[in-house]
Coordinates of C-alpha atoms in Angstrom, one line a residue:
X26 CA 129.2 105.3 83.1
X27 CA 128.6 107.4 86.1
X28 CA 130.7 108.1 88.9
X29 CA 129.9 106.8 92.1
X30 CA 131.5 107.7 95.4
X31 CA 130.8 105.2 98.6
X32 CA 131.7 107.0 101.7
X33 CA 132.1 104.5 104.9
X34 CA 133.5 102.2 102.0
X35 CA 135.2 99.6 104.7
X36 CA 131.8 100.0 106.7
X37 CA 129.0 96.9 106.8
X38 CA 126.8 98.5 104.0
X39 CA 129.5 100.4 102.5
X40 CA 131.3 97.6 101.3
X41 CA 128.2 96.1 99.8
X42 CA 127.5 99.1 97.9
X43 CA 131.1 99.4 96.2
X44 CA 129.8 96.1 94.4
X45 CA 126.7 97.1 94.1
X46 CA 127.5 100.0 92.2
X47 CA 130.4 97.5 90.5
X48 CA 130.0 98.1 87.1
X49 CA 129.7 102.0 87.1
X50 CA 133.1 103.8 87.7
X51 CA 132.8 103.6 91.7
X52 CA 135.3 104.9 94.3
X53 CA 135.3 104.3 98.1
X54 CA 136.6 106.2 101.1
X55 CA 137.8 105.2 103.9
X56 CA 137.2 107.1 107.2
X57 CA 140.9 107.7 107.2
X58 CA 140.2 108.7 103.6
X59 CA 137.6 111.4 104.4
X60 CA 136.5 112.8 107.7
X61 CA 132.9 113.9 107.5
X62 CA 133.0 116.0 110.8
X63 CA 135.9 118.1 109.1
X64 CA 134.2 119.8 106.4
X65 CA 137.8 120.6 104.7
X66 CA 138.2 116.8 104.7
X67 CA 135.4 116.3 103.0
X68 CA 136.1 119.4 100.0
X69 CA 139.3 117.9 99.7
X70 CA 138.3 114.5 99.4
X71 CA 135.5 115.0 97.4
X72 CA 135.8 117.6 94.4
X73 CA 139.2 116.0 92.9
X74 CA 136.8 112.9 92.6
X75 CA 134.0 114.8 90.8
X76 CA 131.3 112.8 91.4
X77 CA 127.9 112.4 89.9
X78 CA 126.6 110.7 92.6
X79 CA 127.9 110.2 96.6
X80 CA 126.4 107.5 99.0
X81 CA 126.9 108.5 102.0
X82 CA 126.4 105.4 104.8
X83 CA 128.5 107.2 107.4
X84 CA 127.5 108.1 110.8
X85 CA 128.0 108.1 114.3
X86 CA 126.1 104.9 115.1
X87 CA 126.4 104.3 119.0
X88 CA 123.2 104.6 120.4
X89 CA 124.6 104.9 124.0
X90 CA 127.2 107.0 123.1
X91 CA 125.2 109.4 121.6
X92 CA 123.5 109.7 124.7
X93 CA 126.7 110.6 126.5
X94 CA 128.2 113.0 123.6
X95 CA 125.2 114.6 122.0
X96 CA 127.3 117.6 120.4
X97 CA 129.0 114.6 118.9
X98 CA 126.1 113.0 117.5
X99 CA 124.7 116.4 116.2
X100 CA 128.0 117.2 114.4
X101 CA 128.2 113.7 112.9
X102 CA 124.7 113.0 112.4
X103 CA 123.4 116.4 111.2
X104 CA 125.8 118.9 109.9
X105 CA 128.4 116.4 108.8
X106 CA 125.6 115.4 106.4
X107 CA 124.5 119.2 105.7
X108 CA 127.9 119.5 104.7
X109 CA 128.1 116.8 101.8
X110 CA 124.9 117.8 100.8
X111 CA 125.7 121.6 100.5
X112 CA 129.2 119.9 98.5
X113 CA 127.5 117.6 96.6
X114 CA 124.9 120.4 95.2
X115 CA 128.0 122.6 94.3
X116 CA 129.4 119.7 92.6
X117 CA 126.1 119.1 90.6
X118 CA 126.0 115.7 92.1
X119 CA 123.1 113.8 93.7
X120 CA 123.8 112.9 97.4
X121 CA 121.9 109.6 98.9
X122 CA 122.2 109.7 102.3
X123 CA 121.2 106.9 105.2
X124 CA 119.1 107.4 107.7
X125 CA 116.8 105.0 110.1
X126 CA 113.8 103.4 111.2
X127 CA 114.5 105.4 114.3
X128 CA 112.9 108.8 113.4
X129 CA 110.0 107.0 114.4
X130 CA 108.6 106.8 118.3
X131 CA 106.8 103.1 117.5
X132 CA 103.1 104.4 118.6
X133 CA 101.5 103.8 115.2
X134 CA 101.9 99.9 115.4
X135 CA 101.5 99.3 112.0
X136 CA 104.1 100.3 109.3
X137 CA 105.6 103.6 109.3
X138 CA 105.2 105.1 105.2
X139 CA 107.4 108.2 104.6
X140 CA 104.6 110.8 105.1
X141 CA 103.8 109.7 109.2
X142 CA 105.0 112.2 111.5
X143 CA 108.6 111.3 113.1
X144 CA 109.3 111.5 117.2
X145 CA 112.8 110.2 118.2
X146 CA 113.2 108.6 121.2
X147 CA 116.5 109.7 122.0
X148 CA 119.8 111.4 120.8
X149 CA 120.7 109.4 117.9
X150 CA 117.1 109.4 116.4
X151 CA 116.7 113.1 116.7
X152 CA 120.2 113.7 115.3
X153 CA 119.7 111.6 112.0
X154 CA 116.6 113.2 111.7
X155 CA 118.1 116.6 111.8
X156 CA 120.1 115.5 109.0
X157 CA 117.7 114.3 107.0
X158 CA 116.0 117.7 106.9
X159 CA 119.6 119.4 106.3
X160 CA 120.1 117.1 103.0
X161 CA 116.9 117.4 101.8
X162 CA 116.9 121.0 102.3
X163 CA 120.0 121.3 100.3
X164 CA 118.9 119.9 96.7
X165 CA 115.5 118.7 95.4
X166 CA 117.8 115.9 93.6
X167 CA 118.7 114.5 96.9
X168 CA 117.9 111.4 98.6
X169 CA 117.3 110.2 101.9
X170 CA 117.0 106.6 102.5
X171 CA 115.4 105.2 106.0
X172 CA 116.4 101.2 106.6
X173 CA 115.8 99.3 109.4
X174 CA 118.1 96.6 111.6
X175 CA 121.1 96.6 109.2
X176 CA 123.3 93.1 109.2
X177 CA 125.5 91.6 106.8
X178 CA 128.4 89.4 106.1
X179 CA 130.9 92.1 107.7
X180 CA 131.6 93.6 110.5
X181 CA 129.6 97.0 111.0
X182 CA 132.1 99.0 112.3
X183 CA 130.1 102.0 113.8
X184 CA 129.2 99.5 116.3
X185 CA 132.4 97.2 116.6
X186 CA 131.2 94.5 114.6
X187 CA 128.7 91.9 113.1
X188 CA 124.9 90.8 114.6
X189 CA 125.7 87.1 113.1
X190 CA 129.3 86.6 114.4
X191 CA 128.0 88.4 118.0
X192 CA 125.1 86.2 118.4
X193 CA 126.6 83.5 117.5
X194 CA 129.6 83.4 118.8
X195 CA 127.4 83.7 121.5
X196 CA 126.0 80.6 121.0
X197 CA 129.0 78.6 120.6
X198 CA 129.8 80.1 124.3
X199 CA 126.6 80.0 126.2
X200 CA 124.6 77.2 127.1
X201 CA 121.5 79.7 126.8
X202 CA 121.3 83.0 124.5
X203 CA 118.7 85.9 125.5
X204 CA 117.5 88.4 123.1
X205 CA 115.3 91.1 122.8
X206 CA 111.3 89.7 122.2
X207 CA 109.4 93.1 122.2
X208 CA 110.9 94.9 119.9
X209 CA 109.5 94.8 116.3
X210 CA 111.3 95.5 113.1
X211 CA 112.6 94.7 110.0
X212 CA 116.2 93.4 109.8
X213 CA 117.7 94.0 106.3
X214 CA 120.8 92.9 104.4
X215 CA 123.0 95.4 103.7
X216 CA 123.4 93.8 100.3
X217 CA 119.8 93.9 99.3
X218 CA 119.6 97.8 100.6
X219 CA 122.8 98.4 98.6
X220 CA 121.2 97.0 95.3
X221 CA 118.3 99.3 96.3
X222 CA 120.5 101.6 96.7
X223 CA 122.1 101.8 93.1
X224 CA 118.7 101.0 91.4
X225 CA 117.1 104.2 93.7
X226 CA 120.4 106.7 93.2
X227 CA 120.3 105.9 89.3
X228 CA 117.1 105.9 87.9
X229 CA 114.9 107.7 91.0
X230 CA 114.0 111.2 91.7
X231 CA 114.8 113.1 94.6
X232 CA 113.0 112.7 98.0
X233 CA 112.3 110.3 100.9
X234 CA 112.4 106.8 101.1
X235 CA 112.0 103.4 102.8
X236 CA 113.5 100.9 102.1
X237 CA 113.6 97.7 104.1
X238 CA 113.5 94.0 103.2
X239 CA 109.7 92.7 103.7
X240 CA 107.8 91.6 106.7
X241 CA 108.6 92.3 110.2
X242 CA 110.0 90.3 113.7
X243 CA 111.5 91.0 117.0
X244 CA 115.0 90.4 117.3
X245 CA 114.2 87.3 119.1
X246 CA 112.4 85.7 116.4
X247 CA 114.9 86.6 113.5
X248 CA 117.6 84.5 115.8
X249 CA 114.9 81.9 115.8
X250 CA 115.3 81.6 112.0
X251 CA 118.9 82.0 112.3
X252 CA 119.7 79.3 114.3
X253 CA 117.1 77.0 112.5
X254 CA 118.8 77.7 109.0
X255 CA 122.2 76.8 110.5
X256 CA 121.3 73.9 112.7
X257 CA 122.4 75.8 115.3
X258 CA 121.0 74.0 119.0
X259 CA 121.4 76.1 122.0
X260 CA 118.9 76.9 124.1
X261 CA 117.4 80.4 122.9
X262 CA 115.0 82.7 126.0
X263 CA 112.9 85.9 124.8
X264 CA 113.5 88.8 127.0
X265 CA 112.0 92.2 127.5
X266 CA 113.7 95.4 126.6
X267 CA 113.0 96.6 130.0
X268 CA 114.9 93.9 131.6
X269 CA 117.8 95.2 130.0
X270 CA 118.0 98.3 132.4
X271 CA 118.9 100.0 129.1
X272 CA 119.4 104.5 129.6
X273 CA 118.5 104.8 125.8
X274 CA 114.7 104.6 124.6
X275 CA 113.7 102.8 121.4
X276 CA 110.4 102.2 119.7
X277 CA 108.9 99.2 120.8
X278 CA 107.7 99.1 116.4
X279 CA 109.7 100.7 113.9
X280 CA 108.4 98.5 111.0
X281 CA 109.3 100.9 107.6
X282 CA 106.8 100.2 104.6
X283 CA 108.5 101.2 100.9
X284 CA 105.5 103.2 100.2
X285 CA 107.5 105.6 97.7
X286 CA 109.7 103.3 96.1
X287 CA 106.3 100.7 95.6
X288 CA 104.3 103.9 94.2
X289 CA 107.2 104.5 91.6
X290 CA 107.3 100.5 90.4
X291 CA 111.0 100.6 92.1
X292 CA 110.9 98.4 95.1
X293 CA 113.9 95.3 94.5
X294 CA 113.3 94.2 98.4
X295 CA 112.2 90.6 99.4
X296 CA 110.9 89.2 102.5
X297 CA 113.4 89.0 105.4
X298 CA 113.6 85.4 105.5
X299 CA 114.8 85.2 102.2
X300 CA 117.3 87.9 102.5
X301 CA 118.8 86.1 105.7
X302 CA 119.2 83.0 103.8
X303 CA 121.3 84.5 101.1
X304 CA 123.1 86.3 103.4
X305 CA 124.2 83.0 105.4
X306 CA 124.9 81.7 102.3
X307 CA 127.6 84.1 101.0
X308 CA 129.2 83.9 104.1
X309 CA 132.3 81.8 104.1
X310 CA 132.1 78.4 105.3
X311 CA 128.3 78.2 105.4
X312 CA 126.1 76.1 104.5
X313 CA 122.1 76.7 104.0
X314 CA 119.8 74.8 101.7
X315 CA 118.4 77.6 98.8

C-alpha cells in the first residue's frame, strides 16, 4: 500500500483524487492544512506524513488576478511548486504536479503533444510553466501533468466555484445565456483526470504529460450538450472572446493530445461527451439517460 498525499484536498480535483487514490493509504490537506507559498508549512506538513507519492493540484488559479499580482502568481505558481519538488526529492517521494493547457499560445491549431514549443499568453500561463520546469528539474521521477478546462461535481475553489452550477444557475435566471464560441478546448472531468492520475503516479515513469478527456469544443458547444442532456430550454447565443473586453489573452486552441501516456499503453481518458454524462449523473438530484 503506498502512501499518497493529495494537496488542495477540499479543491474540485483534489477531492476526486482522495477517492481516486481510495484504496492506497491516502491523506489530504487542506489549504489551512498546508500553505504552499510558506515553504516551512509545507516541511512541516509534509515529512511527518512521509509520503511515497504527493499530488499536488494546488495553485493560484485566477487568471485576472494573476494579471494584477504577478509576484503572487510566480510565488504560488513557480516556486511554491519548486519547493515540494525539492521536498518531495529529499523525501524519496515522487511529486505529480498540475499544470495546463495554457503553456500553449493556440497557433498550432491542431493538438498540442508534449514535445511542441510552449508561448503563454499571459501571467498565469507563464507562471505554471515556470513551474513545471522547476519540478521537472528537481527529480527525473517527477511528473507533470497538463489538463485542459477542468469541471466537476464540486465547487473549484481557486475560482469560487463550479462551471455547471455557474452556468446553470444561469439558466434558471436568464431568459438567454452567452458563452464563449471561439475558444477551442477540451473540457475534462476532474474524476476521469484523477483516475489518470493514480494509474500515471503508480505505474508511470517520470516526465511530461497530457492528459485530457478526448475530442475537442468551444465552451459554447460543450453547454450545447449540457443543456441537451438535462433538458435544459433556455435560449443559448455564441459569443466572441473579443466581445468580452477581457485584459487577459488566451489561446484561441489549446486542444492537449495524450501523446506520452498513448505511446506508453496508459491512456484511461474517454471522449468528453461521455465524461460529461457521468459527471451529471453523479451529481445529486440528476437525471441523465446512460
Amino acid at each position: 500500500m503506498t502512501t499518497v498525499v493529495v494537496i488542495g484536498a477540499t479543491g474540485q480535483l483534489g477531492a476526486d483524487c482522495l477517492e481516486a487514490f481510495a484504496t492506497e493509504r491516502v491523506i489530504g490537506l487542506s489549504h489551512e492544512e498546508i500553505e504552499i507559498g510558506d515553504p516551512a508549512s509545507v516541511r512541516r506538513a509534509l515529512v511527518p506524513l512521509a509520503p511515497e507519492v504527493v499530488v499536488n493540484t494546488a495553485a493560484f488559479l485566477d487568471v485576472p488576478a494573476c494579471e494584477r499580482d504577478p509576484d503572487r502568481a510566480y510565488r504560488l505558481n513557480a516556486v511554491a511548486p519548486r519547493t515540494i519538488a525539492r521536498l518531495c526529492a529529499e523525501l524519496g517521494a515522487r511529486l505529480v504536479h498540475i499544470s495546463t493547457d495554457y503553456v500553449f499560445d493556440g497557433s498550432k491549431g491542431t493538438p498540442y503533444v508534449e514535445s511542441d514549443r510552449p508561448g503563454p499568453l499571459n501571467t498565469y500561463a507563464a507562471s505554471k510553466l515556470a513551474g513545471e520546469y522547476e519540478v521537472l528539474a528537481s527529480d527525473g521521477r517527477h511528473q507533470v501533468v497538463r489538463s485542459s478546462g477542468l469541471y466537476g461535481v464540486r465547487p473549484c475553489r481557486g475560482k469560487g466555484g463550479s462551471f455547471l452550477d455557474t452556468i446553470l444557475a444561469q439558466a434558471a435566471r436568464d431568459p438567454v445565456v452567452r458563452v464563449v464560441n471561439d475558444e477551442v478546448l477540451t473540457p475534462t472531468w476532474t474524476c476521469s483526470l484523477a483516475g489518470q492520475l493514480r494509474t500515471l503516479a503508480l505505474e508511470g515513469p517520470g516526465g511530461l504529460f497530457h492528459a485530457t478527456d478526448h475530442g475537442w469544443c468551444s465552451w459554447f458547444e460543450f453547454t450545447r450538450e449540457l443543456f441537451a442532456l438535462l433538458g435544459v430550454r433556455t435560449q443559448l447565443e455564441g459569443v466572441s472572446a473579443r466581445t468580452l473586453d477581457s485584459p487577459v489573452r488566451r489561446p484561441a486552441y489549446s486542444v492537449l493530445q495524450n501523446a506520452a501516456l498513448e505511446a506508453l499503453g496508459m491512456d484511461r481518458m474517454r471522449p468528453w461527451r461521455e465524461s460529461l454524462a457521468a459527471c451529471l449523473r453523479r451529481r445529486e438530484g440528476t437525471v441523465v439517460p446512460s
